[in-house]
Tab-separated table of C-alpha atoms in Angstrom:
chain	number	residue	atom	x	y	z
Y	3	UNK	CA	17.347	-18.168	-18.403
Y	4	UNK	CA	15.407	-16.701	-21.319
Y	5	UNK	CA	12.136	-14.789	-20.865
Y	6	UNK	CA	10.270	-17.694	-22.424
Y	7	UNK	CA	11.756	-20.145	-19.965
Y	8	UNK	CA	10.972	-17.829	-17.073
Y	9	UNK	CA	7.328	-17.694	-18.098
Y	10	UNK	CA	7.106	-21.463	-18.352
Y	11	UNK	CA	8.092	-22.015	-14.726
Y	12	UNK	CA	6.506	-18.876	-13.257
Y	13	UNK	CA	4.100	-19.431	-10.380
Y	14	UNK	CA	0.471	-18.339	-10.761
Y	15	UNK	CA	-2.401	-17.562	-8.425
Y	16	UNK	CA	-4.407	-20.622	-7.448
Y	17	UNK	CA	-7.775	-18.901	-7.964
Y	18	UNK	CA	-9.325	-15.586	-8.948
Y	19	UNK	CA	-10.654	-15.250	-5.387
Y	20	UNK	CA	-7.127	-15.611	-4.038
Y	21	UNK	CA	-5.842	-12.881	-6.356
Y	22	UNK	CA	-8.717	-10.562	-5.444
Y	23	UNK	CA	-8.157	-11.091	-1.716
Y	24	UNK	CA	-4.410	-10.524	-2.170
Y	25	UNK	CA	-5.017	-7.261	-4.037
Y	26	UNK	CA	-7.533	-6.132	-1.444
Y	27	UNK	CA	-5.267	-7.175	1.423
Y	28	UNK	CA	-2.339	-5.331	-0.148
Y	29	UNK	CA	-4.246	-2.061	-0.324
Y	30	UNK	CA	-6.185	-2.270	2.956
Y	31	UNK	CA	-3.489	-1.315	5.429
Y	32	UNK	CA	-3.285	0.819	8.526
Y	33	UNK	CA	-4.426	3.908	6.647
Y	34	UNK	CA	-7.822	2.527	5.706
Y	35	UNK	CA	-8.643	1.658	9.324
Y	36	UNK	CA	-7.935	5.089	10.796
Y	37	UNK	CA	-6.988	7.460	7.937
Y	38	UNK	CA	-10.244	7.219	5.966
Y	39	UNK	CA	-12.490	8.071	8.951
Y	40	UNK	CA	-10.678	11.156	10.208
Y	41	UNK	CA	-9.798	12.422	6.696
Y	42	UNK	CA	-13.483	12.262	5.793
Y	43	UNK	CA	-14.469	14.145	8.943
Y	44	UNK	CA	-11.828	16.843	8.502
Y	45	UNK	CA	-12.679	17.619	4.871
Y	46	UNK	CA	-16.387	18.160	4.637
Y	47	UNK	CA	-17.881	14.745	5.394
Y	48	UNK	CA	-20.142	13.703	2.541
Y	49	UNK	CA	-18.652	16.381	0.270
Y	50	UNK	CA	-15.232	14.805	0.714
Y	51	UNK	CA	-16.660	11.387	-0.178
Y	52	UNK	CA	-18.097	12.837	-3.401
Y	53	UNK	CA	-14.673	14.224	-4.357
Y	54	UNK	CA	-13.005	10.968	-3.310
Y	55	UNK	CA	-15.266	8.750	-5.423
Y	56	UNK	CA	-14.876	11.012	-8.480
Y	57	UNK	CA	-11.075	10.950	-8.267
Y	58	UNK	CA	-11.011	7.261	-7.376
Y	59	UNK	CA	-12.661	6.238	-10.641
Y	60	UNK	CA	-11.182	9.035	-12.751
Y	61	UNK	CA	-7.524	8.549	-11.765
Y	62	UNK	CA	-6.814	5.756	-9.292
Y	63	UNK	CA	-8.741	2.946	-11.000
Y	64	UNK	CA	-7.358	3.607	-14.527
Y	65	UNK	CA	-3.867	3.902	-13.045
Y	66	UNK	CA	-4.239	0.658	-11.125
Y	67	UNK	CA	-5.375	-1.080	-14.327
Y	68	UNK	CA	-2.265	0.246	-16.081
Y	69	UNK	CA	0.081	-0.967	-13.365
Y	70	UNK	CA	-1.555	-4.408	-13.192
Y	71	UNK	CA	-1.507	-4.884	-16.956
Y	72	UNK	CA	2.177	-3.837	-17.017
Y	73	UNK	CA	2.922	-6.887	-14.871
Y	74	UNK	CA	0.524	-9.301	-16.584
Y	75	UNK	CA	1.729	-8.301	-20.069
Y	76	UNK	CA	5.436	-8.741	-19.280
Y	77	UNK	CA	5.136	-11.681	-16.817
Y	78	UNK	CA	7.976	-10.126	-14.849
Y	79	UNK	CA	8.716	-8.339	-11.595
Y	80	UNK	CA	9.430	-4.621	-11.480
Y	81	UNK	CA	12.929	-4.447	-12.988
Y	82	UNK	CA	12.122	-7.193	-15.501
Y	83	UNK	CA	8.999	-5.297	-16.586
Y	84	UNK	CA	11.023	-2.153	-17.275
Y	85	UNK	CA	13.595	-4.278	-19.137
Y	86	UNK	CA	10.792	-5.691	-21.308
Y	87	UNK	CA	9.691	-2.142	-22.082
Y	88	UNK	CA	13.059	-0.440	-22.654
Y	89	UNK	CA	15.495	-3.293	-23.228
Y	90	UNK	CA	18.503	-4.130	-21.112
Y	91	UNK	CA	20.499	-1.180	-19.825
Y	92	UNK	CA	20.235	1.988	-17.795
Y	93	UNK	CA	16.455	2.301	-18.143
Y	94	UNK	CA	16.110	-0.738	-15.880
Y	95	UNK	CA	17.180	1.666	-13.169
Y	96	UNK	CA	13.649	3.100	-13.309
Y	97	UNK	CA	12.430	-0.231	-11.991
Y	98	UNK	CA	15.165	-0.208	-9.358
Y	99	UNK	CA	13.773	3.123	-8.115
Y	100	UNK	CA	10.368	1.490	-7.523
Y	101	UNK	CA	11.976	-1.433	-5.668
Y	102	UNK	CA	14.098	0.823	-3.448
Y	103	UNK	CA	11.088	3.018	-2.617
Y	104	UNK	CA	9.194	-0.130	-1.563
Y	105	UNK	CA	12.063	-1.284	0.654
Y	106	UNK	CA	12.172	2.160	2.260
Y	107	UNK	CA	8.394	2.114	2.779
Y	108	UNK	CA	8.485	-1.294	4.408
Y	109	UNK	CA	11.341	-0.219	6.660
Y	110	UNK	CA	9.032	2.189	8.507
Y	111	UNK	CA	5.811	0.227	7.950
Y	112	UNK	CA	7.180	-2.871	9.713
Y	113	UNK	CA	7.260	-1.131	13.126
Y	114	UNK	CA	3.587	-0.182	12.653
Y	115	UNK	CA	2.764	-3.863	12.082
Y	116	UNK	CA	4.596	-4.424	15.368
Y	117	UNK	CA	2.331	-1.908	17.100
Y	118	UNK	CA	-0.806	-3.682	15.899
Y	119	UNK	CA	0.699	-7.043	16.896
Y	120	UNK	CA	1.330	-5.769	20.437
Y	121	UNK	CA	-2.221	-4.447	20.765
Y	122	UNK	CA	-3.759	-7.569	19.229
Y	123	UNK	CA	-1.853	-9.697	21.743
Y	124	UNK	CA	-3.077	-7.567	24.650
Y	125	UNK	CA	-6.660	-7.695	23.359
Y	126	UNK	CA	-6.425	-11.494	23.555
Y	127	UNK	CA	-5.031	-11.151	27.087
Y	128	UNK	CA	-8.106	-9.000	27.927
Y	129	UNK	CA	-5.832	-6.131	29.026
Y	130	UNK	CA	-8.169	-3.399	27.779
Y	131	UNK	CA	-11.071	-4.572	29.950
Y	132	UNK	CA	-9.100	-4.471	33.214
Y	133	UNK	CA	-10.439	-1.905	35.739
Y	134	UNK	CA	-6.963	-0.436	36.209
Y	135	UNK	CA	-6.269	-0.027	32.473
Y	136	UNK	CA	-5.284	3.493	31.344
Y	137	UNK	CA	-4.765	3.863	27.594
Y	138	UNK	CA	-2.347	6.818	27.485
Y	139	UNK	CA	0.172	5.415	30.016
Y	140	UNK	CA	-0.124	2.045	28.257
Y	141	UNK	CA	0.738	3.595	24.871
Y	142	UNK	CA	3.506	5.741	26.316
Y	143	UNK	CA	5.012	2.757	28.104
Y	144	UNK	CA	5.020	0.722	24.901
Y	145	UNK	CA	6.148	3.411	22.444
Y	146	UNK	CA	8.838	4.585	24.867
Y	147	UNK	CA	10.387	1.122	25.275
Y	148	UNK	CA	12.895	0.261	22.525
Y	149	UNK	CA	12.917	-3.312	23.798
Y	150	UNK	CA	9.191	-3.656	23.064
Y	151	UNK	CA	9.029	-1.674	19.800
Y	152	UNK	CA	12.113	-3.318	18.307
Y	153	UNK	CA	10.970	-6.704	19.610
Y	154	UNK	CA	7.529	-6.403	17.999
Y	155	UNK	CA	9.142	-5.144	14.786
Y	156	UNK	CA	11.407	-8.211	14.776
Y	157	UNK	CA	8.517	-10.615	15.308
Y	158	UNK	CA	6.533	-8.909	12.532
Y	159	UNK	CA	9.391	-9.285	10.048
Y	160	UNK	CA	9.982	-12.906	11.085
Y	161	UNK	CA	6.288	-13.661	10.473
Y	162	UNK	CA	6.502	-11.909	7.088
Y	163	UNK	CA	9.439	-14.112	6.112
Y	164	UNK	CA	7.589	-17.200	7.331
Y	165	UNK	CA	4.674	-16.574	4.978
Y	166	UNK	CA	6.731	-15.446	1.965
Y	167	UNK	CA	8.927	-18.551	2.122
Y	168	UNK	CA	5.900	-20.552	0.959
Y	169	UNK	CA	5.527	-18.459	-2.191
Y	170	UNK	CA	2.560	-16.790	-3.868
Y	171	UNK	CA	-0.038	-19.564	-3.928
Y	172	UNK	CA	0.835	-21.460	-0.744
Y	173	UNK	CA	2.003	-18.398	1.177
Y	174	UNK	CA	0.350	-15.051	0.437
Y	175	UNK	CA	-2.816	-16.429	-1.169
Y	176	UNK	CA	-3.463	-18.993	1.551
Y	177	UNK	CA	-3.086	-16.389	4.326
Y	178	UNK	CA	-5.127	-13.540	2.826
Y	179	UNK	CA	-8.020	-15.828	1.838
Y	180	UNK	CA	-9.020	-16.010	5.497
Y	181	UNK	CA	-7.462	-12.816	6.881
Y	182	UNK	CA	-9.402	-10.390	4.672
Y	183	UNK	CA	-12.854	-11.999	5.138
Y	184	UNK	CA	-12.201	-11.945	8.919
Y	185	UNK	CA	-11.322	-8.241	8.729
Y	186	UNK	CA	-14.518	-7.432	6.808
Y	187	UNK	CA	-16.731	-9.440	9.184
Y	188	UNK	CA	-15.025	-7.879	12.218
Y	189	UNK	CA	-15.636	-4.338	10.918
Y	190	UNK	CA	-19.275	-5.186	10.137
Y	191	UNK	CA	-19.797	-6.610	13.636
Y	192	UNK	CA	-18.176	-3.596	15.317
Y	193	UNK	CA	-20.152	-1.233	13.090
Y	194	UNK	CA	-23.454	-2.867	14.046
Y	195	UNK	CA	-22.491	-2.675	17.714
Y	196	UNK	CA	-21.482	0.966	17.306
Y	197	UNK	CA	-24.907	1.890	15.925
Y	198	UNK	CA	-26.486	0.778	19.197
Y	199	UNK	CA	-24.416	3.237	21.273
Y	200	UNK	CA	-25.916	6.520	22.454
Y	201	UNK	CA	-24.740	9.357	20.237
Y	202	UNK	CA	-23.891	7.028	17.358
Y	203	UNK	CA	-25.930	9.060	14.887
Y	204	UNK	CA	-23.926	12.169	15.765
Y	205	UNK	CA	-20.768	10.319	14.713
Y	206	UNK	CA	-22.245	9.276	11.373
Y	207	UNK	CA	-23.618	12.773	10.841
Y	208	UNK	CA	-20.135	14.211	11.392
Y	209	UNK	CA	-18.674	11.823	8.796
Y	210	UNK	CA	-21.409	11.827	6.155
Y	211	UNK	CA	-23.312	15.127	6.320
Y	212	UNK	CA	-22.240	16.985	3.166
Y	213	UNK	CA	-20.671	20.375	3.705
Y	214	UNK	CA	-20.864	21.381	0.085
Y	215	UNK	CA	-18.738	24.508	0.491
Y	216	UNK	CA	-15.756	22.178	0.939
Y	217	UNK	CA	-15.969	21.191	-2.736
Y	218	UNK	CA	-14.790	24.702	-3.613
Y	219	UNK	CA	-11.628	24.256	-1.540
Y	220	UNK	CA	-8.519	22.866	-3.230
Y	221	UNK	CA	-7.470	21.242	0.046
Y	222	UNK	CA	-10.529	18.965	-0.083
Y	223	UNK	CA	-9.655	17.713	-3.573
Y	224	UNK	CA	-5.982	17.252	-2.685
Y	225	UNK	CA	-6.964	15.268	0.414
Y	226	UNK	CA	-9.428	13.201	-1.619
Y	227	UNK	CA	-6.811	12.486	-4.280
Y	228	UNK	CA	-4.271	11.547	-1.620
Y	229	UNK	CA	-6.742	9.118	-0.053
Y	230	UNK	CA	-7.644	7.634	-3.460
Y	231	UNK	CA	-3.993	7.042	-4.335
Y	232	UNK	CA	-3.021	5.934	-0.836
Y	233	UNK	CA	-5.876	3.456	-0.450
Y	234	UNK	CA	-5.363	1.800	-3.851
Y	235	UNK	CA	-1.577	1.611	-3.604
Y	236	UNK	CA	-1.065	3.016	-7.095
Y	237	UNK	CA	2.618	3.204	-7.986
Y	238	UNK	CA	3.858	0.950	-5.197
Y	239	UNK	CA	4.754	-1.838	-7.658
Y	240	UNK	CA	2.371	-4.182	-5.830
Y	241	UNK	CA	-0.232	-4.316	-8.592
Y	242	UNK	CA	2.565	-4.825	-11.145
Y	243	UNK	CA	4.061	-7.679	-9.119
Y	244	UNK	CA	0.756	-9.393	-8.343
Y	245	UNK	CA	-0.361	-8.877	-11.957
Y	246	UNK	CA	2.740	-10.710	-13.170
Y	247	UNK	CA	1.417	-13.893	-11.515
Y	248	UNK	CA	-1.904	-13.762	-13.396
Y	249	UNK	CA	-2.644	-16.179	-16.200
Y	250	UNK	CA	-3.254	-14.771	-19.663
Y	251	UNK	CA	-6.988	-15.496	-19.302
Y	252	UNK	CA	-7.531	-13.373	-16.176
Y	253	UNK	CA	-9.680	-10.240	-16.161
Y	254	UNK	CA	-7.354	-7.297	-15.427
Y	255	UNK	CA	-9.868	-4.390	-15.453
Y	256	UNK	CA	-12.165	-6.186	-12.994
Y	257	UNK	CA	-9.611	-7.663	-10.582
Y	258	UNK	CA	-6.809	-5.146	-11.042
Y	259	UNK	CA	-9.014	-2.068	-10.973
Y	260	UNK	CA	-12.720	-1.984	-10.246
Y	261	UNK	CA	-12.937	-4.693	-7.566
Y	262	UNK	CA	-9.911	-3.390	-5.691
Y	263	UNK	CA	-11.264	0.163	-5.707
Y	264	UNK	CA	-14.772	-0.800	-4.615
Y	265	UNK	CA	-13.412	-3.210	-2.000
Y	266	UNK	CA	-11.081	-0.577	-0.560
Y	267	UNK	CA	-13.793	2.051	-0.469
Y	268	UNK	CA	-16.203	-0.370	1.192
Y	269	UNK	CA	-13.691	-1.225	3.912
Y	270	UNK	CA	-12.929	2.466	4.410
Y	271	UNK	CA	-16.650	3.144	4.884
Y	272	UNK	CA	-16.945	0.162	7.230
Y	273	UNK	CA	-14.081	1.654	9.245
Y	274	UNK	CA	-16.115	4.858	9.601
Y	275	UNK	CA	-19.102	2.880	10.892
Y	276	UNK	CA	-16.817	0.921	13.212
Y	277	UNK	CA	-15.089	3.933	14.771
Y	278	UNK	CA	-17.105	7.152	14.610
Y	279	UNK	CA	-20.205	6.031	16.542
Y	280	UNK	CA	-17.937	4.914	19.403
Y	281	UNK	CA	-15.821	8.071	19.148
Y	282	UNK	CA	-18.845	10.338	19.548
Y	283	UNK	CA	-20.602	8.106	22.070
Y	284	UNK	CA	-17.629	8.465	24.427
Y	285	UNK	CA	-16.733	12.070	23.621
Y	286	UNK	CA	-13.418	11.395	21.882
Y	287	UNK	CA	-11.614	13.629	19.385
Y	288	UNK	CA	-12.541	12.431	15.861
Y	289	UNK	CA	-9.398	13.844	14.186
Y	290	UNK	CA	-6.934	12.110	16.484
Y	291	UNK	CA	-5.266	10.161	13.653
Y	292	UNK	CA	-3.110	7.245	14.761
Y	293	UNK	CA	-3.868	8.154	18.372
Y	294	UNK	CA	-7.492	7.288	17.641
Y	295	UNK	CA	-6.621	3.606	17.216
Y	296	UNK	CA	-3.946	3.237	19.869
Y	297	UNK	CA	-5.099	5.619	22.610
Y	298	UNK	CA	-8.728	6.674	22.158
Y	299	UNK	CA	-10.453	3.436	21.152
Y	300	UNK	CA	-8.873	1.266	23.891
Y	301	UNK	CA	-10.671	3.557	26.365
Y	302	UNK	CA	-13.944	2.750	24.631
Y	303	UNK	CA	-13.557	-1.020	24.742
Y	304	UNK	CA	-13.069	-0.975	28.496
Y	305	UNK	CA	-16.389	0.857	28.938
Y	306	UNK	CA	-18.509	-1.105	26.449
Y	307	UNK	CA	-20.622	-4.108	27.331
Y	308	UNK	CA	-18.710	-7.096	25.973
Y	309	UNK	CA	-15.737	-4.827	25.312
Y	310	UNK	CA	-13.293	-7.742	25.440
Y	311	UNK	CA	-14.869	-9.266	22.331
Y	312	UNK	CA	-14.982	-5.974	20.418
Y	313	UNK	CA	-11.367	-5.215	21.312
Y	314	UNK	CA	-10.275	-8.612	19.988
Y	315	UNK	CA	-12.235	-8.177	16.751
Y	316	UNK	CA	-10.866	-4.675	16.171
Y	317	UNK	CA	-7.200	-5.191	16.989
Y	318	UNK	CA	-6.870	-8.647	15.420
Y	319	UNK	CA	-8.572	-7.266	12.295
Y	320	UNK	CA	-6.235	-4.248	12.431
Y	321	UNK	CA	-3.257	-6.631	12.640
Y	322	UNK	CA	-4.500	-8.607	9.634
Y	323	UNK	CA	-4.895	-5.377	7.629
Y	324	UNK	CA	-1.348	-4.184	8.319
Y	325	UNK	CA	0.223	-7.625	7.988
Y	326	UNK	CA	-1.375	-8.396	4.606
Y	327	UNK	CA	-0.108	-5.050	3.282
Y	328	UNK	CA	3.351	-5.793	4.641
Y	329	UNK	CA	3.407	-9.113	2.792
Y	330	UNK	CA	2.564	-7.368	-0.471
Y	331	UNK	CA	5.111	-4.570	-0.070
Y	332	UNK	CA	7.905	-7.030	0.726
Y	333	UNK	CA	6.929	-9.351	-2.136
Y	334	UNK	CA	7.736	-6.582	-4.652
Y	335	UNK	CA	11.435	-6.788	-3.766
Y	336	UNK	CA	11.402	-10.584	-3.336
Y	337	UNK	CA	9.937	-11.232	-6.792
Y	338	UNK	CA	12.244	-8.750	-8.508
Y	339	UNK	CA	15.486	-9.780	-6.824
Y	340	UNK	CA	14.813	-13.512	-7.221
Y	341	UNK	CA	14.309	-12.935	-10.961
Y	342	UNK	CA	17.315	-10.698	-11.449
Y	343	UNK	CA	19.800	-12.864	-9.506
Y	344	UNK	CA	20.641	-16.542	-9.220
Y	345	UNK	CA	19.299	-16.684	-5.667
Y	346	UNK	CA	16.562	-19.160	-4.787
Y	347	UNK	CA	13.290	-17.798	-3.444
Y	348	UNK	CA	14.232	-18.959	0.070
Y	349	UNK	CA	17.557	-17.136	-0.033
Y	350	UNK	CA	15.937	-14.054	-1.534
Y	351	UNK	CA	13.216	-13.907	1.127
Y	352	UNK	CA	15.750	-14.211	3.942
Y	353	UNK	CA	18.033	-11.606	2.375
Y	354	UNK	CA	15.276	-9.071	1.629
Y	355	UNK	CA	13.584	-9.485	5.010
Y	356	UNK	CA	16.947	-9.248	6.769
Y	357	UNK	CA	17.827	-6.018	4.968
Y	358	UNK	CA	14.405	-4.483	5.643
Y	359	UNK	CA	14.618	-5.498	9.310
Y	360	UNK	CA	17.986	-3.774	9.706
Y	361	UNK	CA	16.673	-0.658	7.974
Y	362	UNK	CA	13.534	-0.717	10.157
Y	363	UNK	CA	15.405	-0.541	13.459
Y	364	UNK	CA	15.764	3.285	13.509
Y	365	UNK	CA	12.020	3.712	12.848
Y	366	UNK	CA	11.182	1.128	15.500
Y	367	UNK	CA	13.437	2.966	17.952
Y	368	UNK	CA	12.341	6.520	17.167
Y	369	UNK	CA	8.917	7.813	16.202
Y	370	UNK	CA	10.524	11.005	14.902
Y	371	UNK	CA	12.690	9.008	12.503
Y	372	UNK	CA	9.608	7.083	11.331
Y	373	UNK	CA	7.783	10.359	10.633
Y	374	UNK	CA	10.777	11.693	8.696
Y	375	UNK	CA	10.898	8.564	6.540
Y	376	UNK	CA	7.174	8.894	5.873
Y	377	UNK	CA	7.610	12.546	4.912
Y	378	UNK	CA	10.453	11.747	2.526
Y	379	UNK	CA	9.150	8.607	0.842
Y	380	UNK	CA	5.409	9.116	1.275
Y	381	UNK	CA	5.460	12.622	-0.181
Y	382	UNK	CA	8.186	12.146	-2.800
Y	383	UNK	CA	8.988	8.474	-3.338
Y	384	UNK	CA	5.484	7.227	-4.085
Y	385	UNK	CA	4.555	9.980	-6.584
Y	386	UNK	CA	7.918	9.439	-8.320
Y	387	UNK	CA	7.378	5.671	-8.538
Y	388	UNK	CA	3.827	6.204	-9.815
Y	389	UNK	CA	5.053	8.629	-12.457
Y	390	UNK	CA	7.702	6.191	-13.731
Y	391	UNK	CA	5.238	3.290	-14.043
Y	392	UNK	CA	2.454	5.307	-15.686
Y	393	UNK	CA	4.759	7.095	-18.149
Y	394	UNK	CA	6.238	3.756	-19.200
Y	395	UNK	CA	2.817	2.201	-19.870
Y	396	UNK	CA	1.441	5.313	-21.526
Y	397	UNK	CA	4.362	6.335	-23.715
Y	398	UNK	CA	6.899	3.530	-24.088
Y	399	UNK	CA	4.583	0.533	-24.320
Y	400	UNK	CA	1.936	2.870	-25.777
Y	401	UNK	CA	-1.408	2.988	-24.006
Y	402	UNK	CA	-3.684	2.327	-27.010
Y	403	UNK	CA	-2.072	-0.985	-28.089
Y	404	UNK	CA	-1.926	-2.036	-24.427
Y	405	UNK	CA	-5.626	-1.266	-24.064
Y	406	UNK	CA	-6.548	-3.347	-27.098
Y	407	UNK	CA	-4.076	-6.232	-26.834
Y	408	UNK	CA	-3.693	-6.708	-23.072
Y	409	UNK	CA	-6.292	-4.809	-21.065
Y	410	UNK	CA	-9.466	-5.754	-22.927
Y	411	UNK	CA	-8.438	-9.342	-23.622
Y	412	UNK	CA	-10.803	-11.747	-21.805
Y	413	UNK	CA	-12.284	-8.787	-19.929
Y	414	UNK	CA	-15.880	-8.607	-18.755
Y	415	UNK	CA	-15.505	-4.826	-18.572
Y	416	UNK	CA	-14.631	-3.054	-21.827
Y	417	UNK	CA	-12.214	-0.156	-21.303
Y	418	UNK	CA	-12.700	2.645	-23.822
Y	419	UNK	CA	-10.246	5.068	-25.396
Y	420	UNK	CA	-10.740	7.520	-22.542
Y	421	UNK	CA	-8.301	5.309	-20.611
Y	422	UNK	CA	-5.487	6.250	-23.016
Y	423	UNK	CA	-5.948	9.975	-22.328
Y	424	UNK	CA	-5.987	9.388	-18.577
Y	425	UNK	CA	-2.786	7.302	-18.644
Y	426	UNK	CA	-0.818	9.441	-21.089
Y	427	UNK	CA	-1.785	12.885	-19.839
Y	428	UNK	CA	-4.031	13.191	-16.793
Y	429	UNK	CA	-2.185	11.011	-14.255
Y	430	UNK	CA	1.332	12.291	-15.109
Y	431	UNK	CA	0.137	15.891	-14.851
Y	432	UNK	CA	-1.562	15.166	-11.518
Y	433	UNK	CA	1.583	13.481	-10.111
Y	434	UNK	CA	3.725	16.478	-11.069
Y	435	UNK	CA	1.176	18.838	-9.519
Y	436	UNK	CA	1.127	16.774	-6.306
Y	437	UNK	CA	4.898	16.933	-5.954
Y	438	UNK	CA	4.830	20.652	-6.762
Y	439	UNK	CA	2.126	21.195	-4.161
Y	440	UNK	CA	4.207	19.353	-1.545
Y	441	UNK	CA	7.132	21.674	-2.279
Y	442	UNK	CA	4.995	24.798	-2.084
Y	443	UNK	CA	3.148	23.757	1.090
Y	444	UNK	CA	6.246	22.642	3.018
Y	445	UNK	CA	8.948	25.117	2.010
Y	446	UNK	CA	7.918	27.553	4.712
Y	447	UNK	CA	7.503	25.026	7.522
Y	448	UNK	CA	9.876	22.164	6.686
Y	449	UNK	CA	12.533	23.698	4.453
Y	450	UNK	CA	15.333	21.252	5.310
Y	451	UNK	CA	13.135	18.157	4.969
Y	452	UNK	CA	11.557	19.435	1.743
Y	453	UNK	CA	14.865	20.231	0.047
Y	454	UNK	CA	16.272	16.998	1.424
Y	455	UNK	CA	13.349	15.045	-0.024
Y	456	UNK	CA	13.782	16.539	-3.481
Y	457	UNK	CA	17.546	15.951	-3.433
Y	458	UNK	CA	17.091	12.396	-2.141
Y	459	UNK	CA	14.682	11.509	-4.955
Y	460	UNK	CA	16.997	13.034	-7.563
Y	461	UNK	CA	19.939	11.053	-6.203
Y	462	UNK	CA	17.785	7.914	-6.066
Y	463	UNK	CA	16.696	8.307	-9.685
Y	464	UNK	CA	20.079	9.186	-11.159
Y	465	UNK	CA	21.939	6.706	-8.955
Y	466	UNK	CA	19.617	3.822	-9.860
Y	467	UNK	CA	19.974	4.496	-13.571
Y	468	UNK	CA	23.772	4.660	-13.326
Y	469	UNK	CA	23.969	1.523	-11.164
Y	470	UNK	CA	21.872	-0.551	-13.575
Y	471	UNK	CA	23.849	0.797	-16.506
Y	472	UNK	CA	27.114	-0.218	-14.838
Y	473	UNK	CA	25.807	-3.662	-13.851
Y	474	UNK	CA	24.469	-4.428	-17.315
Y	475	UNK	CA	27.613	-3.092	-18.950
Y	476	UNK	CA	29.782	-5.302	-16.765
Y	477	UNK	CA	27.555	-8.282	-17.474
Y	478	UNK	CA	27.710	-7.606	-21.208
Y	479	UNK	CA	31.503	-7.305	-21.130
Y	480	UNK	CA	31.803	-10.554	-19.191
Y	481	UNK	CA	29.464	-12.333	-21.618
Y	482	UNK	CA	31.500	-11.051	-24.587
Y	483	UNK	CA	34.720	-12.253	-22.941
Y	484	UNK	CA	33.225	-15.670	-22.291
Y	485	UNK	CA	32.082	-15.889	-25.891
Y	486	UNK	CA	35.509	-14.933	-27.197
Y	487	UNK	CA	37.192	-17.439	-24.908
Y	488	UNK	CA	34.825	-20.148	-26.052
Y	489	UNK	CA	35.461	-19.307	-29.666
Y	490	UNK	CA	39.170	-19.812	-29.209
Y	491	UNK	CA	38.791	-23.373	-27.969
């Protein structure tokens, strides 16, 4: 099928609201519910938020615009977008890198969706309000049972397949249009309740009181940049994939950049209001990370008036946040593979979900394996994928023509020439510095994992390029043979 034919039959979002909710749902995952609160508290409170907002709009938003416009301009999934930029051949392997990183990410993110599903189910069963409930034994019993963790992982992937089988408009869009508003309302309700607890102001003071000396620490800026990139999903291929389903009249800078960033930040702040007042009111450790959601907060709900309701709102909202992100991550591979093969969408969904499920089993079985995968692909895979996408937009497609022809077309927000400098120079330099910082910081403490991560990414990059070169070369040889055979008839 030619590119023109593919564009004619390509599905599109049913509404701008649906696209905006899908983008927001894709970026608002587990990290925004618990990572934003404790990262803010650990890195200077209000000072961290200042650094975060600066880097969000200086780097993350321009980068997200670039990734979204890459998809909307080419009307293709990840590999197809790179083919549009470089032509058919080995360079398509750069797109394959992004797809493989996404599959790896989803393989250890799926078990986390399973965790939230298990807790959401028990919130509906009113488990956390039982007099005999003890949060630590409950978590240990669940996380230590392969039957439960693998079972929840399996249900999560089956539900993901069930939604994706219906496509973009009738599947993802239909689900996120009510999931994300529920999440926002749930966080607002919990936040209001939290403000009524004794000691609530101490929690907000911990999170928001500026400790200005932190702005002179490089660790604060690195943490702020990590949160800005993590919360917007830059480089995951999600914005590229979702952007490819936009019509030519859609506003990329608004939907693909500014709204997503503001929406993510707002939900991150709501998460602070929803968690920190309760954390301080009940004397919990504010930097407990994932334990905050799965061990500390269940203690709180059992002691609060009406705790059953608040537990349901929190854990069902938490499930919606992780599940909507899981849909988006998986859709990257589904869109790309369905375009690059002769498989139907149904067959592609079943194949992709089946592969991810098999790959997720070790992470579902072992928390240590999950952490290793996160170290490898979170620290190395995502920066590499981001670098490949941004360099392609900035240098191969050329940022200035893209800004004029694609980004500012039908846009309510005019993007100036500063965007070109950010895409061509600032973001690539920052990505290289991030990867260099990871090497420097971890060589002394995690030498084997650090070297392994670097080697793995090098093998992934070189291997993907060689594989796509071989596949395209074989396809070209077969096409030439078919042509010659036809000419002899």
